C-alpha cells in the first residue's frame, strides 16, 4: 500500500530535491503502465473528469505527444496549448497566462518553456500540480526518469553502471536531469564533449568530465548521446558539423571502446550523421532509442497519476 | 544657530555640534546662548550619506536610508548624454536631495562616440560614467579617458569584459550550472579592470571602478594603488553579504550586475574593505517592478533596490569588526563626496550641515512588500537588520 510518504511533492519541477527512493517509486509505478500500453485496450479511467493542460511555450512534437497520450490513456481531458514564443516572451504575460490556465481550473499543468526557472515561476502562482516538461537548460525530469527506467529494464539495475553522457552538455536540460537522477541512483556518470560545451563546475555534480570521446567511452555500460542544436554552430561553440562528427560523433568504431553490451540512448530528435551514425541508431541490439520513447509514455502516466492523487482523494494521499 | 547636544560622533567621541545657517559652525565647545538645542539622546550624529551610483531618484527611499546626495547614473531614459538632460536631472531632487548626475561617457551610452563632457560638466555633471556596461572598444575608452582627464572628470566604469559575459546572467560555477543559467567566468571582471587600468595609466585619467567583486579584481586595484595610479573602487552591500547561492531557486531579486560571485570572492571583498582597497560603498539603488522582476531569471532585469538598506547592512561591517565606524562614514560619505568634487560628506567646521542622527542598534526587518522605494526588489527580504536613521538634515534644515 502506498501513501503520500512515498512521494511527498506537490509538483515535479526537477530531479533536484528528489530522494533516491522517490525516484525508484516513480519508476516502479511506471512498470504497470508499460504493461497496459502493450495491451490491446490501453485505457484506464483514474483521471476521469480531470483537466490536463499541456502548455508548451517552446516548440515540441514528441514530448507534447507523449504527454497527450499519457493523459488520454488515464482518462483525463487533455488540452494542448501552443503559445508562440514571440507573444508570450515578456514576463508578466507568462504569469498572466498561468493565472488564466489556473482560472480555467486545470487539475494538472504540464509546462515547457525556453527559460530556466520559468516552470517554477508558474508553479508558485497556480493551485494545481505542475509538471516540468523542460525549462531552458535547467531540467527535464520525465526524460531522466524514462531514461532511468529504460536502463533499469535493459540492464536490470542502475547502481554501479558507468554512464557516459555525450555532446552538448552546456545547453542540455536532459543532461542536467540525467546527471542528478543517475548519480542519485548510484551510477558512475561521465560527461563527454567539446570543451566549449561542458559547463563550468559540472564536476561538483559528482561527474567526471572528458573532452576525449574515446577515453570517455572506455568501458561505458550506457552511452547517452545528446542532440546538437544546429544553432550552436552559428554561436561558434563548434567549428563545423563535420569536425563535430569527426571527434564527438558516435560511430560503430568508436562504440567498440565501450563495454561489449553497451546500451546506446538518445533523447531525440536525432541528427543522423552528426552526433550519431545511422548504423548505431538503427541497431536494435545496441540502441534503446525507440524503447526510450515507449518508456516515456509510461513514466508520464505514472507522474500524472501520482501528482493528482491528493486531488483525487486517493486513500493515503488525500 | 542650532546645536546638537548629547550625541556621539563616528570617531567615538562626543561633542556638541553647532550649525550656523547651512553649515557646520563648530564641533565641541559650549552651546551659544540663544541657540536652538536638539537633544540627540545619546545617538550617533554622522554626515549624511553620499551615494555614488543610483539608477533612480527615489526620495522616500533616500530619506529612509539617510542619503542626502546621490550620484545619478546616466542610464536613464533617455540616457544623460546631453547638457539639457544633465541640468534637468541635477534639479530633480531639490530641495530635499541633491542629485549629482553622471554624464554618459558616450552618446546614447552606445560605447561609440564621445559625449559632450565639457558642456555637461558646465551643466552640473560631476563625473563621467560608462553606465551599466563596459565600453568594449578600447580605442573609444582611451579617448573617453583622455578627454575626461582634460576636464578633470573622474571616469566611473563598469568592469565586465562584454565579450566574455555575452548574455550571461550569473557567474560560471556550480550554482549556475545546476540552474542552467547562462554564465560567464568571474575573470571577466579582472580582464576589464586590467584594460581600464592600462588606459588610465596612458591617459592620466582618474578611474573609479564602481563595483569590484572578485579577488582577482581587488588584486589589480591594490597593485595599481601601490603604483600610485589615481584609481578607486566601490562595492554594494549585496556583494559583501551574499554569494551566488542566493540565486538558487531562481530568485530574480538576487539578479544583479555584476552577478553575485563565489563565497571565496565574497570573502576577498570583505578583506578589501578591511585593508582599504575598497574606497566606496554605495547602494546601486535600482528599483524594479514586477514587469522587470517577475520573470524567468534570465529574462529578468538585473538590479536591486538598495537605498533603504545601505546603512543598516553596512553597519554589519562595524559590528563584525571589519572596519571602525569612522571608516564606514569615509566609505559611504567622505570618499564618494571627494570623488565627485563635492563639499559634503564630512563632519568639520565649514562643511555643509548635511547630517543624520542614527540609532545604530534599532532593529527592523527588511520587507520587500513594505519598502519606501519605488519597488521592493531587495535580495535581503525578511532579513533582520539593525540601524535606523532617526532624523535627517540637509544644509541645516530638517527633512521630514
XYZ file of C-alpha atoms in Angstrom:
718
model
C 0.000 0.000 0.000
C 1.484 3.296 -0.998
C 0.787 6.653 0.513
C 1.903 10.245 0.283
C 5.091 9.490 2.204
C 6.349 7.707 -0.900
C 6.250 10.950 -2.875
C 5.513 13.997 -0.736
C 5.889 16.575 -3.504
C 3.172 18.782 -4.896
C 4.916 19.410 -8.214
C 7.544 17.697 -10.302
C 9.832 20.568 -11.233
C 13.084 18.669 -11.428
C 15.085 15.708 -10.253
C 16.879 18.029 -7.821
C 15.196 17.629 -4.455
C 14.039 14.050 -5.062
C 15.315 11.289 -2.810
C 16.577 8.089 -4.460
C 13.627 6.127 -3.077
C 11.216 8.682 -4.532
C 12.773 8.263 -7.950
C 12.554 4.491 -7.506
C 8.902 4.817 -6.530
C 8.051 6.662 -9.757
C 9.941 4.071 -11.802
C 8.095 1.232 -10.011
C 4.792 2.958 -10.660
C 5.656 3.256 -14.357
C 6.082 -0.501 -14.780
C 2.337 -1.168 -14.687
C 1.804 1.378 -17.452
C 4.395 -0.308 -19.647
C 2.213 -3.419 -19.397
C -1.016 -1.553 -20.092
C 0.467 0.254 -23.061
C 1.415 -3.054 -24.615
C -2.132 -4.430 -24.285
C -4.736 -4.052 -26.994
C -7.017 -1.947 -24.849
C -4.853 0.823 -23.440
C -7.227 2.557 -21.169
C -7.543 3.403 -17.525
C -10.088 5.775 -16.106
C -8.413 7.063 -12.976
C -8.040 10.645 -14.201
C -11.621 10.804 -15.495
C -13.095 14.266 -15.120
C -9.708 15.924 -14.591
C -8.448 18.552 -16.991
C -4.822 18.255 -18.006
C -3.380 21.257 -19.818
C -0.149 20.870 -21.737
C 1.135 24.432 -22.015
C 4.110 24.446 -24.330
C 5.831 27.798 -24.667
C 8.538 26.218 -26.757
C 8.133 24.060 -29.810
C 7.936 20.346 -29.253
C 6.377 17.474 -31.102
C 7.332 14.292 -29.374
C 7.229 15.363 -25.755
C 3.879 17.049 -26.253
C 2.513 13.961 -27.991
C 3.846 11.729 -25.235
C 2.105 13.780 -22.528
C -1.092 13.936 -24.554
C -1.175 10.169 -24.970
C -0.287 9.634 -21.316
C -3.130 11.880 -20.182
C -5.666 10.346 -22.538
C -4.791 6.799 -21.613
C -5.533 7.682 -18.000
C -8.887 9.164 -18.961
C -8.117 12.859 -18.447
C -9.498 15.637 -20.616
C -6.360 16.794 -22.327
C -5.949 20.243 -23.810
C -2.825 21.362 -25.606
C -1.799 24.976 -25.652
C 0.912 26.060 -28.054
C 1.946 29.506 -27.059
C 4.053 31.041 -29.764
C 7.287 32.051 -28.137
C 7.064 35.558 -29.556
C 3.755 36.526 -27.989
C 4.447 35.118 -24.545
C 8.069 36.053 -24.209
C 7.530 39.053 -21.983
C 7.231 38.144 -18.389
C 4.061 39.437 -16.890
C 2.374 37.805 -19.837
C 3.787 34.473 -18.765
C 2.341 34.904 -15.280
C -0.900 36.155 -16.776
C -1.091 33.072 -18.945
C -0.503 30.899 -15.908
C -3.241 32.702 -13.998
C -5.574 32.231 -16.939
C -4.936 28.497 -17.034
C -5.445 28.415 -13.284
C -8.744 30.256 -13.575
C -9.896 27.660 -16.066
C -9.486 25.190 -13.231
C -6.863 22.967 -14.711
C -6.237 19.971 -12.460
C -2.716 19.467 -13.721
C -0.380 21.630 -15.765
C 2.426 20.282 -17.896
C 4.693 23.122 -18.937
C 7.605 23.569 -21.264
C 9.405 26.906 -21.562
C 12.626 28.141 -23.132
C 13.829 29.884 -19.955
C 15.441 28.144 -16.996
C 13.240 28.544 -13.937
C 10.115 29.571 -15.860
C 8.158 26.486 -14.823
C 8.894 27.053 -11.169
C 7.757 30.652 -11.532
C 4.405 29.402 -12.803
C 4.159 26.657 -10.193
C 4.379 29.276 -7.440
C 1.298 31.032 -8.835
C -1.197 28.243 -9.514
C -3.298 25.959 -7.351
C -2.770 22.695 -9.200
C 0.208 20.360 -9.516
C 2.734 21.403 -12.164
C 4.986 19.091 -14.109
C 8.092 20.481 -15.760
C 8.334 19.237 -19.335
C 11.585 21.103 -19.878
C 12.676 24.609 -18.799
C 15.563 26.174 -20.665
C 18.820 24.491 -19.803
C 17.643 23.622 -16.339
C 15.715 20.349 -16.033
C 13.588 17.849 -17.918
C 12.729 15.398 -15.165
C 10.474 12.979 -17.065
C 13.225 12.483 -19.643
C 15.622 11.445 -16.881
C 13.013 9.146 -15.381
C 12.267 7.470 -18.698
C 15.985 7.053 -19.322
C 16.474 5.510 -15.882
C 13.542 3.174 -16.491
C 14.945 2.148 -19.856
C 18.349 1.443 -18.322
C 16.852 -0.430 -15.393
C 14.803 -2.659 -17.659
C 17.630 -3.367 -20.096
C 20.422 -3.731 -17.551
C 18.491 -4.888 -14.518
C 19.915 -2.078 -12.393
C 21.283 1.444 -12.482
C 23.547 1.253 -9.430
C 27.172 0.644 -10.327
C 26.791 1.173 -14.076
C 29.096 3.534 -15.920
C 27.090 6.006 -17.977
C 28.698 8.372 -20.472
C 26.574 11.444 -21.322
C 27.985 12.824 -24.547
C 27.706 16.015 -26.556
C 26.274 19.459 -25.844
C 26.050 19.277 -22.067
C 26.182 23.069 -21.674
C 22.804 23.744 -23.256
C 21.134 20.488 -22.236
C 18.418 20.153 -19.608
C 18.351 16.438 -20.455
C 21.963 16.176 -19.345
C 21.348 18.015 -16.068
C 18.338 15.935 -15.081
C 20.087 12.718 -16.068
C 23.212 13.592 -14.104
C 21.134 14.242 -10.988
C 18.975 11.156 -11.482
C 21.708 8.677 -12.367
C 24.158 9.800 -9.696
C 21.323 9.675 -7.174
C 20.624 6.077 -8.178
C 24.290 5.172 -7.770
C 25.574 5.173 -11.338
C 29.074 6.318 -12.194
C 28.441 9.229 -14.544
C 30.823 10.832 -17.014
C 30.197 13.774 -19.267
C 31.979 13.858 -22.583
C 32.038 16.613 -25.164
C 33.857 19.533 -26.746
C 35.383 21.796 -24.080
C 33.200 24.641 -25.325
C 30.060 22.673 -24.485
C 30.955 21.480 -20.968
C 29.639 23.875 -18.315
C 31.873 25.212 -15.553
C 31.623 23.441 -12.220
C 29.835 20.371 -13.591
C 32.271 18.184 -11.631
C 30.613 19.402 -8.468
C 27.526 17.491 -9.523
C 29.553 14.333 -8.989
C 30.601 13.533 -12.547
C 33.922 13.070 -14.307
C 34.483 15.138 -17.444
C 36.214 14.107 -20.659
C 36.912 16.006 -23.834
C 38.457 12.930 -25.481
C 35.486 10.922 -26.673
C 37.375 7.613 -26.799
C 38.615 7.974 -23.250
C 35.142 8.947 -22.081
C 33.575 5.916 -23.749
C 36.102 3.473 -22.380
C 34.228 0.612 -20.730
C 30.927 2.522 -20.526
C 27.807 0.434 -19.929
C 25.496 3.115 -21.253
C 26.270 5.729 -23.904
C 23.788 8.554 -23.806
C 24.069 10.870 -26.787
C 22.700 14.415 -26.680
C 21.221 16.329 -29.561
C 23.490 19.003 -31.044
C 21.342 22.059 -31.611
C 22.175 23.358 -35.063
C 22.173 26.950 -33.836
C 25.255 26.152 -31.729
C 27.236 26.254 -34.920
C 26.423 29.883 -35.548
C 27.149 30.596 -31.882
C 30.714 29.497 -32.526
C 30.686 26.679 -29.996
C 31.979 24.164 -32.554
C 33.709 24.870 -35.846
C 31.607 22.700 -38.154
C 29.319 19.708 -38.291
C 31.950 17.567 -39.919
C 34.529 18.413 -37.280
C 31.984 17.710 -34.568
C 31.156 14.365 -36.105
C 34.821 13.507 -36.537
C 35.600 13.980 -32.854
C 32.331 13.601 -30.956
C 30.075 11.629 -33.292
C 29.203 8.097 -32.220
C 30.292 5.598 -34.871
C 30.491 1.790 -34.677
C 34.298 2.012 -34.424
C 34.078 4.394 -31.506
C 31.398 2.396 -29.781
C 33.799 -0.536 -29.708
C 35.607 1.307 -26.900
C 32.556 0.970 -24.668
C 31.546 -2.241 -22.878
C 30.660 -5.045 -25.315
C 26.993 -4.872 -24.361
C 26.838 -1.090 -24.051
C 23.419 0.430 -24.482
C 23.094 3.475 -26.745
C 20.498 6.115 -25.947
C 19.362 9.412 -27.444
C 16.550 11.706 -26.274
C 15.630 12.572 -29.866
C 15.200 14.008 -32.326
C 18.475 12.698 -33.720
C 20.823 14.422 -36.127
C 21.909 11.336 -38.005
C 25.449 11.628 -39.223
C 26.235 14.371 -36.730
C 26.147 13.108 -33.149
C 25.176 9.555 -34.077
C 25.696 7.292 -37.061
C 22.598 5.622 -38.500
C 24.221 2.213 -38.245
C 24.082 2.517 -34.448
C 20.760 4.286 -34.160
C 19.061 1.543 -36.161
C 20.718 -1.432 -34.452
C 18.055 -2.880 -32.110
C 20.647 -4.755 -30.073
C 22.584 -1.627 -29.216
C 20.103 1.198 -29.475
C 17.373 1.741 -26.909
C 16.082 4.833 -28.676
C 12.596 3.594 -29.563
C 12.288 1.947 -26.186
C 13.021 5.304 -24.576
C 10.030 6.741 -26.401
C 7.872 3.867 -25.171
C 9.047 4.287 -21.583
C 8.337 7.983 -21.909
C 4.600 7.423 -22.113
C 4.650 5.019 -19.157
C 6.720 7.333 -16.975
C 4.480 10.285 -17.776
C 1.393 8.260 -16.915
C 2.995 7.391 -13.581
C 3.812 11.035 -12.871
C 0.330 12.269 -13.810
C -1.221 9.580 -11.635
C 0.976 10.217 -8.606
C 0.808 14.022 -8.765
C -3.016 14.020 -8.906
C -3.595 11.529 -6.090
C -4.144 14.137 -3.422
C -6.580 15.995 -5.635
C -8.458 12.805 -6.445
C -8.686 11.859 -2.792
C -6.835 8.582 -3.194
C -6.624 6.808 0.159
C -3.375 7.611 1.922
C -2.729 10.596 -0.343
C -5.572 12.978 0.380
C 22.039 78.823 15.248
C 21.207 75.176 16.034
C 23.165 72.957 18.367
C 23.156 69.173 18.655
C 23.834 68.029 22.138
C 24.066 64.634 23.769
C 25.266 62.969 20.569
C 28.236 60.770 19.835
C 30.254 61.072 16.657
C 31.660 58.470 14.208
C 35.149 58.813 15.715
C 33.763 57.603 19.026
C 33.901 60.969 20.737
C 31.020 63.063 21.880
C 30.712 66.799 21.464
C 28.177 69.486 20.858
C 27.804 70.233 17.146
C 26.803 73.758 16.224
C 25.091 74.678 12.980
C 25.119 78.187 11.635
C 22.807 78.585 8.674
C 23.602 75.896 6.125
C 26.981 74.931 7.524
C 28.616 73.291 10.470
C 29.843 76.188 12.616
C 31.781 74.324 15.297
C 32.337 70.909 16.772
C 32.890 70.931 20.510
C 32.595 73.807 22.917
C 29.665 75.265 24.758
C 26.287 75.872 23.227
C 25.949 79.561 22.447
C 23.218 81.454 24.161
C 20.021 81.557 22.158
C 20.829 78.511 20.039
C 18.058 76.051 19.319
C 19.127 72.848 21.061
C 18.492 69.435 19.570
C 18.857 66.611 22.083
C 20.400 63.625 20.306
C 19.530 61.306 23.192
C 22.933 59.685 23.030
C 22.583 58.609 19.409
C 25.078 58.879 16.562
C 25.386 62.139 14.654
C 27.086 61.467 11.320
C 27.490 63.005 7.881
C 24.579 62.356 5.541
C 25.266 59.554 3.081
C 26.603 60.386 -0.368
C 25.536 57.530 -2.638
C 27.817 57.077 -5.622
C 25.754 55.451 -8.317
C 21.967 55.177 -8.190
C 19.742 54.433 -11.138
C 16.704 56.299 -9.944
C 15.991 59.397 -7.877
C 13.831 57.893 -5.178
C 13.149 60.447 -2.450
C 11.288 58.337 0.115
C 13.908 55.580 -0.054
C 16.777 58.074 0.190
C 15.151 59.787 3.149
C 14.703 56.482 4.964
C 18.258 55.450 4.174
C 19.893 58.703 5.261
C 21.078 59.585 1.760
C 21.396 63.332 1.231
C 23.263 63.317 -2.052
C 23.055 60.792 -4.845
C 25.127 60.453 -7.989
C 22.668 59.510 -10.691
C 23.848 57.006 -13.281
C 23.453 58.123 -16.887
C 21.341 55.044 -17.676
C 18.102 56.967 -17.798
C 15.519 57.164 -20.478
C 16.793 58.982 -22.468
C 20.454 58.493 -21.409
C 22.128 61.504 -19.771
C 24.293 62.393 -22.745
C 23.166 65.979 -23.242
C 23.695 69.162 -21.170
C 19.961 69.841 -21.017
C 19.256 66.422 -19.587
C 22.056 66.832 -17.061
C 20.694 70.165 -15.922
C 17.208 68.784 -15.510
C 18.493 65.746 -13.607
C 20.525 67.979 -11.289
C 17.357 69.746 -10.207
C 15.209 66.662 -9.928
C 15.670 66.035 -6.199
C 15.738 69.547 -4.847
C 15.241 70.884 -2.328
C 15.441 67.751 -0.163
C 18.013 65.703 -2.042
C 20.879 66.805 -4.134
C 21.182 64.798 -7.292
C 24.580 64.839 -8.958
C 24.201 63.454 -12.441
C 26.982 61.431 -14.014
C 27.477 62.240 -17.668
C 27.229 59.441 -20.193
C 30.708 58.718 -21.500
C 29.411 58.046 -24.981
C 26.385 59.203 -26.923
C 23.384 57.088 -26.074
C 25.732 55.006 -23.888
C 26.445 53.036 -27.023
C 30.193 52.916 -26.471
C 30.987 54.519 -29.816
C 31.153 58.327 -29.912
C 32.285 60.707 -27.173
C 29.518 62.621 -25.463
C 29.836 66.342 -24.669
C 31.649 66.083 -21.333
C 32.638 69.717 -21.237
C 29.180 71.100 -21.781
C 27.686 68.524 -19.453
C 30.198 69.434 -16.765
C 29.170 73.053 -17.131
C 25.550 71.911 -16.755
C 26.329 70.154 -13.477
C 27.777 66.726 -14.271
C 30.250 65.673 -11.577
C 31.866 62.721 -13.334
C 31.640 60.655 -16.492
C 30.280 57.115 -16.444
C 30.211 54.220 -18.869
C 26.822 53.243 -17.431
C 25.663 49.721 -16.768
C 28.019 48.384 -19.382
C 31.652 48.240 -20.197
C 32.942 50.106 -23.224
C 34.152 47.211 -25.326
C 36.153 49.231 -27.831
C 39.488 50.008 -26.194
C 40.137 52.878 -28.600
C 36.902 54.567 -27.572
C 37.663 54.026 -23.891
C 41.110 55.559 -24.263
C 39.595 58.651 -25.879
C 36.971 58.838 -23.125
C 39.712 58.798 -20.501
C 41.985 61.280 -22.212
C 39.146 63.669 -22.796
C 37.811 63.299 -19.240
C 41.295 63.900 -17.816
C 41.471 67.242 -19.613
C 38.283 68.339 -17.841
C 39.440 66.865 -14.539
C 36.461 64.496 -14.502
C 36.679 61.060 -12.892
C 35.679 58.200 -15.197
C 33.281 55.801 -13.462
C 33.455 52.437 -15.195
C 31.601 49.174 -15.169
C 34.111 46.348 -15.233
C 32.930 43.264 -17.064
C 34.525 42.177 -20.315
C 31.476 42.090 -22.540
C 32.960 39.552 -24.917
C 33.172 37.087 -22.054
C 29.888 37.973 -20.425
C 27.744 37.953 -23.570
C 24.204 37.241 -22.422
C 25.326 35.768 -19.097
C 23.183 36.420 -16.030
C 25.264 34.516 -13.483
C 28.838 33.690 -12.527
C 30.100 30.431 -14.013
C 30.210 27.756 -11.354
C 28.209 25.088 -9.655
C 25.110 27.167 -8.930
C 24.734 28.491 -12.478
C 25.370 25.028 -13.872
C 22.769 23.433 -11.620
C 20.202 26.055 -12.544
C 21.053 26.018 -16.227
C 21.646 29.772 -16.351
C 23.828 31.450 -18.970
C 27.012 32.209 -17.068
C 30.371 33.891 -17.563
C 33.669 33.324 -15.761
C 34.300 35.701 -12.847
C 37.572 36.590 -14.588
C 35.550 38.814 -16.950
C 35.883 41.440 -14.228
C 39.656 41.286 -13.815
C 40.125 41.387 -17.582
C 38.073 44.562 -17.822
C 39.850 46.155 -14.865
C 43.278 45.290 -16.260
C 42.467 47.035 -19.511
C 40.961 50.092 -17.894
C 43.941 50.415 -15.566
C 46.290 50.289 -18.543
C 44.267 53.005 -20.256
C 44.195 55.065 -17.070
C 47.961 54.884 -16.962
C 48.276 56.073 -20.557
C 45.694 58.814 -20.232
C 46.335 60.079 -16.731
C 42.604 59.943 -16.037
C 41.162 59.283 -12.613
C 39.374 55.952 -12.726
C 36.661 54.796 -10.359
C 35.547 51.216 -10.862
C 32.038 51.432 -9.484
C 31.788 47.807 -8.417
C 34.662 45.400 -7.902
C 33.515 41.988 -6.731
C 36.254 39.411 -7.307
C 39.546 38.533 -5.631
C 41.418 38.971 -8.912
C 39.820 42.384 -9.389
C 40.852 43.547 -5.926
C 44.405 42.350 -6.518
C 44.648 44.512 -9.627
C 43.239 47.583 -7.877
C 45.503 47.034 -4.877
C 48.594 46.791 -7.092
C 47.575 49.842 -9.109
C 47.220 51.887 -5.927
C 50.682 50.807 -4.849
C 51.988 52.038 -8.213
C 50.361 55.356 -7.435
C 47.638 55.303 -10.085
C 44.678 57.561 -9.289
C 42.263 54.653 -9.082
C 39.442 53.977 -6.653
C 36.752 51.334 -6.443
C 33.420 50.610 -4.852
C 31.027 47.849 -3.999
C 27.445 47.393 -2.777
C 26.451 45.541 0.395
C 24.959 42.725 -1.706
C 28.360 41.549 -2.892
C 29.711 41.780 0.662
C 26.920 39.770 2.228
C 25.699 37.364 -0.447
C 27.242 34.781 -2.754
C 25.746 33.215 -5.853
C 23.977 30.684 -3.650
C 21.373 33.436 -3.251
C 20.204 32.897 -6.826
C 19.245 29.293 -6.085
C 15.507 28.905 -6.595
C 15.829 31.445 -9.420
C 15.319 34.432 -7.114
C 15.300 37.329 -9.551
C 15.743 39.831 -6.703
C 19.264 38.410 -6.486
C 19.847 39.004 -10.202
C 22.478 41.722 -10.058
C 25.040 43.244 -12.364
C 27.795 42.173 -11.941
C 26.270 38.883 -10.869
C 26.774 37.537 -7.360
C 30.069 35.712 -7.025
C 31.509 32.745 -5.196
C 31.891 32.609 -1.435
C 35.680 32.937 -1.886
C 35.222 36.182 -3.818
C 32.832 37.450 -1.166
C 35.487 36.887 1.488
C 38.017 38.673 -0.720
C 35.594 41.615 -0.872
C 35.390 41.771 2.918
C 39.172 41.712 3.080
C 39.322 44.520 0.515
C 37.034 46.597 2.730
C 39.218 45.827 5.718
C 42.545 46.666 4.066
C 41.328 49.854 2.406
C 41.324 48.656 -1.199
C 37.632 49.499 -1.407
C 37.013 53.242 -1.189
C 33.254 53.454 -1.586
C 30.201 51.513 -0.511
C 27.116 52.508 -2.477
C 23.547 51.344 -2.761
C 23.403 50.792 -6.518
C 19.758 51.691 -5.972
C 17.794 50.290 -8.902
C 14.139 49.748 -8.036
C 12.463 47.359 -10.449
C 8.830 46.406 -10.510
C 7.215 43.065 -11.311
C 7.315 43.811 -15.034
C 11.106 43.578 -14.781
C 11.446 41.030 -12.000
C 8.505 38.626 -12.064
C 10.069 36.822 -14.994
C 12.187 33.782 -15.646
C 15.614 34.594 -14.197
C 17.493 35.061 -17.470
C 14.723 37.296 -18.825
C 14.549 39.483 -15.716
C 16.364 42.785 -15.360
C 19.432 42.988 -13.130
C 19.429 45.330 -10.155
C 18.242 45.760 -6.589
C 16.601 48.458 -4.542
C 19.363 49.270 -2.086
C 18.932 52.787 -0.731
C 16.958 51.861 2.375
C 19.255 49.049 3.414
C 22.652 50.620 2.634
C 23.333 51.983 6.102
C 21.892 49.115 8.135
C 23.713 46.468 6.086
C 26.966 48.434 6.113
C 26.785 48.746 9.888
C 27.215 44.952 9.948
C 30.805 45.588 8.870
C 31.315 47.650 12.018
C 29.552 45.174 14.280
C 31.592 42.317 12.771
C 34.820 44.215 13.406
C 35.775 44.547 9.726
C 36.089 48.327 9.964
C 35.588 51.076 12.506
C 32.548 53.311 12.448
C 34.634 56.296 11.398
C 35.951 54.372 8.389
C 32.432 53.360 7.399
C 31.460 57.005 7.048
C 34.505 57.587 4.881
C 33.246 54.811 2.622
C 29.656 56.000 2.421
C 30.082 59.761 2.712
C 33.544 61.390 2.647
C 35.145 59.356 -0.147
C 32.264 59.458 -2.626
C 31.916 63.164 -1.922
C 35.584 63.803 -2.621
C 35.495 61.654 -5.768
C 32.699 63.787 -7.118
C 34.362 67.011 -6.060
C 31.585 67.881 -3.585
C 31.783 69.656 -0.282
C 29.640 67.316 1.779
C 30.342 64.025 3.450
C 32.466 65.383 6.302
C 31.925 66.389 9.879
C 34.035 69.512 10.160
C 33.526 73.206 10.653
C 32.658 74.899 7.381
C 31.230 71.773 5.764
C 27.591 71.758 4.679
C 25.317 70.764 7.528
C 24.213 67.513 5.875
C 23.695 65.363 8.937
C 21.920 62.250 10.040
C 21.014 61.188 13.534
C 21.245 57.403 13.680
C 20.147 54.795 16.161
C 22.759 52.176 15.366
C 21.024 49.463 17.330
C 17.389 49.966 16.314
C 16.204 46.612 14.973
C 13.959 46.295 11.962
C 13.219 43.747 9.321
C 13.686 44.230 5.591
C 10.340 43.581 3.922
C 10.104 43.728 0.149
C 6.358 44.239 0.440
C 6.695 47.394 2.548
C 9.576 49.352 1.107
C 9.628 53.119 0.712
C 11.454 52.627 -2.555
C 9.683 52.785 -5.900
C 9.858 48.977 -5.893
C 10.726 46.356 -3.293
C 13.256 44.276 -5.210
C 15.706 43.575 -2.415
C 17.729 40.379 -2.142
C 17.578 40.857 1.642
C 13.851 40.315 2.033
C 12.903 39.248 5.567
C 16.417 39.826 6.894
C 16.527 41.293 10.410
C 18.881 44.275 10.448
C 19.927 46.995 12.895
C 20.420 50.692 12.385
C 17.914 53.368 11.539
C 18.049 56.992 10.577
C 16.011 58.974 13.101
C 16.405 62.469 11.695
C 17.958 63.909 8.570
C 19.242 67.427 7.966
C 20.153 68.910 4.606
C 22.009 72.213 4.715
C 20.975 72.568 8.319
C 17.292 72.172 7.533
C 15.448 69.110 8.806
C 13.861 66.963 6.110
C 10.711 65.290 7.359
